[in-house]
Every structure is written in C-alpha cells, then in structure tokens.
Coordinates of N, CA and C in Angstrom, one line a residue:
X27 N -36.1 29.1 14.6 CA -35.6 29.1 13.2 C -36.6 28.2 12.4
X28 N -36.7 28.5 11.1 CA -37.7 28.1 10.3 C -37.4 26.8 9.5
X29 N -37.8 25.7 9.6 CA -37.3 24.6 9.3 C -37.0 24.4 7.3
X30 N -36.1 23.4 6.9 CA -36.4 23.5 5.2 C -36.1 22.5 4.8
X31 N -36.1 21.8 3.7 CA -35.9 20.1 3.2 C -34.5 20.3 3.2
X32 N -34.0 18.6 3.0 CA -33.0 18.6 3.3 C -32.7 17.3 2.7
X33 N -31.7 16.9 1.7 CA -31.8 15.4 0.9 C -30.5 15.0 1.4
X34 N -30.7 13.6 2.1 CA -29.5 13.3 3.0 C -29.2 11.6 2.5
X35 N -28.0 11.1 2.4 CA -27.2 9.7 2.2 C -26.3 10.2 3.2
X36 N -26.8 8.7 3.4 CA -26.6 8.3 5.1 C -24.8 7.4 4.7
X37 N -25.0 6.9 3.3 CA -24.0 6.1 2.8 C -22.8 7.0 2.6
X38 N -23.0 7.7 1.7 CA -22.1 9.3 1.2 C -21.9 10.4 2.2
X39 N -22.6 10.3 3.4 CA -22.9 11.4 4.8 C -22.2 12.9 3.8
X40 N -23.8 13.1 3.2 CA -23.9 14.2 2.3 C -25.5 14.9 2.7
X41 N -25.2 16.3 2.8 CA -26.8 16.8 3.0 C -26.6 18.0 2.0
X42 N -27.7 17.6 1.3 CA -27.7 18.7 0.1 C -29.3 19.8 0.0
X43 N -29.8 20.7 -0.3 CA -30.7 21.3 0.1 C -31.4 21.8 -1.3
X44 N -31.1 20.5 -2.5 CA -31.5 20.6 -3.8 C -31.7 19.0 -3.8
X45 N -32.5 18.7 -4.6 CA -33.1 17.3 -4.7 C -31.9 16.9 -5.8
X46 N -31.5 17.5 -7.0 CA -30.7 17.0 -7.9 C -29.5 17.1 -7.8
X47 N -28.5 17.9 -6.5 CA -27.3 18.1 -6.3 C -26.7 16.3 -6.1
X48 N -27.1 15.8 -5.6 CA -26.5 14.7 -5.5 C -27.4 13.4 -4.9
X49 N -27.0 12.0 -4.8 CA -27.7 10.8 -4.5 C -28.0 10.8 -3.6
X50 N -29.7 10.7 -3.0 CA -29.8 10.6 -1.9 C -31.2 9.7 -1.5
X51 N -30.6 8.8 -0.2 CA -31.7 8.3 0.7 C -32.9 8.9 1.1
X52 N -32.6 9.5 1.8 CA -34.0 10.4 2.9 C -34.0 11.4 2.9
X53 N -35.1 12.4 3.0 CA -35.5 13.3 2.9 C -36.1 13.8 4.3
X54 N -35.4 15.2 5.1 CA -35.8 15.7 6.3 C -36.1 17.6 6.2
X55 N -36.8 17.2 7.6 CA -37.1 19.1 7.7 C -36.5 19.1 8.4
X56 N -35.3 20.4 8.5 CA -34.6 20.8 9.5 C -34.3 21.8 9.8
X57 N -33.5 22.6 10.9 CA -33.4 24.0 10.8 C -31.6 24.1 10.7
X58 N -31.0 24.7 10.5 CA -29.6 24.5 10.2 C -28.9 24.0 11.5
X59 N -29.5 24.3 12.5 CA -28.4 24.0 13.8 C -28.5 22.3 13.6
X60 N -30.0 22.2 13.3 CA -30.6 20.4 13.5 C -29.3 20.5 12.0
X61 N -29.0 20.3 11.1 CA -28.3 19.5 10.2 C -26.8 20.0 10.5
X62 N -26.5 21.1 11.1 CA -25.2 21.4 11.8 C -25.1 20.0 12.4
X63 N -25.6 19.8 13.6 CA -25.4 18.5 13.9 C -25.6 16.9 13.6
X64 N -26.4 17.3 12.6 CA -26.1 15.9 11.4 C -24.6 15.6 10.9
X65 N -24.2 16.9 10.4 CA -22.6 17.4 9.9 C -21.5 16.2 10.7
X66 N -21.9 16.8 11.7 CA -20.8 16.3 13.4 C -21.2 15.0 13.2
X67 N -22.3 14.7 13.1 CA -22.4 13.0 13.9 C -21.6 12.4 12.0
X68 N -21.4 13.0 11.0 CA -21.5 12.3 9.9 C -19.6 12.5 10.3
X69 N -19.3 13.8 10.3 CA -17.7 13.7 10.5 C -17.1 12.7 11.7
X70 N -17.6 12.6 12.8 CA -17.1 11.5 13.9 C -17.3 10.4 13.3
X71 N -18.1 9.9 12.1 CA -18.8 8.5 11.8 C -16.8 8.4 10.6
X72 N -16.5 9.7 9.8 CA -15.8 9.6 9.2 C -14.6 9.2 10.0
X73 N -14.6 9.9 11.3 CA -13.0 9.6 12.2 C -12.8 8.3 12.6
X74 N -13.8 7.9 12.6 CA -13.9 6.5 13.2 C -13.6 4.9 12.1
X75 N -14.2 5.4 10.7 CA -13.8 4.9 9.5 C -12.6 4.9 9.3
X76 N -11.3 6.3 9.7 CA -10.4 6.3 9.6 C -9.5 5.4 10.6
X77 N -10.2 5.9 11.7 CA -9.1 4.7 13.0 C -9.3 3.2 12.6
X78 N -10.6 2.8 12.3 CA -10.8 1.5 12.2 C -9.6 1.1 11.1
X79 N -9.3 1.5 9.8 CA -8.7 1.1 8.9 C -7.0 1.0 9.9
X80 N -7.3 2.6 10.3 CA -5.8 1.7 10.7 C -5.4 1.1 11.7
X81 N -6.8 0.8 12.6 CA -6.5 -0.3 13.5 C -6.0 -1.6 13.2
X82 N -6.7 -1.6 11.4 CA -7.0 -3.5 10.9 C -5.4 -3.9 10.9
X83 N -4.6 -2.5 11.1 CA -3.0 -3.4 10.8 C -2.1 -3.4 11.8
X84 N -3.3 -3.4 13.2 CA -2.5 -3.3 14.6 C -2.7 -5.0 14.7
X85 N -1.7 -5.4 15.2 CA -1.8 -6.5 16.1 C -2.7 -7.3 17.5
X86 N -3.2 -5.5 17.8 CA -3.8 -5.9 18.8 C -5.6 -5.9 18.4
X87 N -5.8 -6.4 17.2 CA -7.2 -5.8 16.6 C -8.4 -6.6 17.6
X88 N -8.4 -7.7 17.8 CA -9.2 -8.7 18.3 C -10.3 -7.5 19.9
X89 N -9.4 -7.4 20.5 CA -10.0 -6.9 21.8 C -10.5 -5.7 21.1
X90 N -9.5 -4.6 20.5 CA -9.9 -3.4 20.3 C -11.2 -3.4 19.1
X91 N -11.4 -4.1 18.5 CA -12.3 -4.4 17.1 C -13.9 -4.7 18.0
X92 N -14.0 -5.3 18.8 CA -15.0 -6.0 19.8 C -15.7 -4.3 20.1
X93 N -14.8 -3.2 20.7 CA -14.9 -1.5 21.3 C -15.3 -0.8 20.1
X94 N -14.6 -1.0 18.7 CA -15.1 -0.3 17.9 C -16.4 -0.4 17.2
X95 N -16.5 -1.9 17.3 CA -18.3 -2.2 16.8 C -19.0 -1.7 17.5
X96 N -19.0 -1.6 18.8 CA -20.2 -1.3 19.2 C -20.0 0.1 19.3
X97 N -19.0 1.0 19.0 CA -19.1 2.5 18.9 C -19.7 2.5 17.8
X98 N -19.3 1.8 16.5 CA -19.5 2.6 15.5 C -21.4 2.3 15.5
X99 N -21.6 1.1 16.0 CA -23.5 0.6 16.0 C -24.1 1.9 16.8
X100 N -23.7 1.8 18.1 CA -24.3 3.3 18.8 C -23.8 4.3 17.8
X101 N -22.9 4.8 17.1 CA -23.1 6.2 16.7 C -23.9 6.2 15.2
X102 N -24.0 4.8 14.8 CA -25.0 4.9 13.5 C -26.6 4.8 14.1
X103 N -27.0 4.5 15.3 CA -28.3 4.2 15.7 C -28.1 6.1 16.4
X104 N -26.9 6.6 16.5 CA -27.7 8.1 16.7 C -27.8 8.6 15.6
X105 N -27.6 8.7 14.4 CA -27.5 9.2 13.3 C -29.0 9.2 12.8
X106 N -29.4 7.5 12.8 CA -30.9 7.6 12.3 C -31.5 7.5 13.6
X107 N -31.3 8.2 14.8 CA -32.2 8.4 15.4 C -32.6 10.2 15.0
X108 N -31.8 10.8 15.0 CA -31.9 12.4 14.4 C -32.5 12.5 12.9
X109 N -32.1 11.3 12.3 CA -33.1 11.2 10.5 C -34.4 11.1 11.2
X110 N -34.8 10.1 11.7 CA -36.0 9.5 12.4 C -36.7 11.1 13.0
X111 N -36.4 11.5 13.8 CA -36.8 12.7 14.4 C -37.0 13.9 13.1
X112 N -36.1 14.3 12.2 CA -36.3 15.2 11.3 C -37.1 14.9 9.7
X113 N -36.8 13.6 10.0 CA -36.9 13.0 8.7 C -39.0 13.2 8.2
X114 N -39.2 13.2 7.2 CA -41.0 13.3 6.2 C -41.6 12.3 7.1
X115 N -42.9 12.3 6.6 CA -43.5 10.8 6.9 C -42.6 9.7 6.3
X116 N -42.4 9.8 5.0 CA -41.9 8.9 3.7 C -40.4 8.4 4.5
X117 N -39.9 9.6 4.9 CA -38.4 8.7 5.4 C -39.1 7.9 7.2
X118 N -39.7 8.9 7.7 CA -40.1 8.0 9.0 C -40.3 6.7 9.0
X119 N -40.9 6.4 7.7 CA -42.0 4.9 7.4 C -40.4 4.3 6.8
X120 N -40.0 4.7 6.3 CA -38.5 4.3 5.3 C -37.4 3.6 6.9
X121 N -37.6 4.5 7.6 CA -36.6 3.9 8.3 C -37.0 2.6 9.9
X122 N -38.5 3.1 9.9 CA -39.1 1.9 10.6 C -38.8 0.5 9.6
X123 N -39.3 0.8 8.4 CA -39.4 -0.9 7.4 C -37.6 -1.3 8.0
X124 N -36.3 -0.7 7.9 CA -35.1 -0.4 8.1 C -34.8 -1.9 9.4
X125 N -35.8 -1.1 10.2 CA -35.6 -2.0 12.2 C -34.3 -1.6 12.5
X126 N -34.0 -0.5 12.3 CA -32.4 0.1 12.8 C -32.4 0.4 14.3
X127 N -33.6 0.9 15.1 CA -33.7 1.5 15.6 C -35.1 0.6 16.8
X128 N -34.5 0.4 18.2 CA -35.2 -0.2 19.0 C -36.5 0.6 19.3
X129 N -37.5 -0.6 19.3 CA -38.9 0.5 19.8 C -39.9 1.3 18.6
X130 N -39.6 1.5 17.6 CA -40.3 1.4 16.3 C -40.8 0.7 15.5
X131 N -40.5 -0.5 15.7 CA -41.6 -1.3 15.7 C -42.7 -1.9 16.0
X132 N -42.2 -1.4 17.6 CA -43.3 -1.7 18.4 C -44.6 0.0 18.8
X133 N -43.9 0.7 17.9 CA -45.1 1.9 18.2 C -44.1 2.9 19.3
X134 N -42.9 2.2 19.7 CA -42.8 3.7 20.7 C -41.8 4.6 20.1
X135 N -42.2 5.8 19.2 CA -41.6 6.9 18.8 C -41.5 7.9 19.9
X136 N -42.0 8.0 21.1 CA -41.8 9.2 21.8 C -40.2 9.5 22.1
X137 N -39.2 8.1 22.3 CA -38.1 8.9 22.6 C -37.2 9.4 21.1
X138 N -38.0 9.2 20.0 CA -37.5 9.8 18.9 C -37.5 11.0 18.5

C-alpha cells in the first residue's frame, strides 16, 4: 500500500490527512493499516486515562498508581516509537531533540 502524510497530536491523539483540519505536532508517512494502528495505541492511551481517573478515588491508589505509571510510560514510548518509525526527517529530528525514546541519542535507530 502506498504510503501518504499524515498530521498527528500526540496531545489531542488526532490524525488528520489535511494540514489545516486541526492542531498538530508531527508530521508522518503512513499507509492506513500503519495509522489504523496509531488509532489503537491512541484509544488504549484514552482507556487508560479513563481508569486512572477513576482509580484516583480508590483507596487502594498507592500500590496500583506505582502499575499504572509505568503502563502508561511503556505505552507512550510505543506510541512515539511508531511516530519515530513513520514520522519526516523534521518529526524524526523533533522527537530525538524530545529524549523520549532510549538509544536515539546515542545513534541506534535500527530498532525504530
């Protein structure tokens, strides 16, 4: 499938395929399956937004809040690992300056 631009906020987990439809961070080539699955990682990012809120009014937040950080870190470092992978030169270089992402710093993009 033939790849096409793609203007994506990572903040708003919006991908629009018009530069002026709405606010956006980075800019990627993708083919629709690759932003199909941008879709998913953005909706699981939203399910998780949702639990967390209503975890803050459990009692038990302490242990469970410790589980949720580091889900929610791994599933934002896979998010911009697939920006990273799809994303222009311009967003590539945009998300190295970032340091979101281990090993881009140091030059190793192969597992990106």
């Amino acid at each position: 499938m033939e790849k096409q631009t793609y203007y994506v906020s990572v903040q708003a987990k919006t991908i629009t395929e018009h530069r002026g439809d709405a606010a956006y961070e980075l800019e990627i080539e993708a083919t629709p399956a690759e932003v199909h699955r941008l879709y998913e990682l953005f909706e699981s990012e939203t399910e998780t937004d949702l639990n967390n809120w209503i975890r803050m009014h459990s009692p038990k937040i302490i242990e469970e809040e410790l589980v949720s950080h580091a889900f929610v870190d791994q599933h934002l470092t896979e998010v911009y690992r697939l920006l990273y992978k799809l994303g222009t030169s311009k967003t590539k270089s945009h998300i190295q300056s970032m340091n979101v992402l281990q090993g881009l710093q140091n030059g190793y993009t192969d597992d990106f």
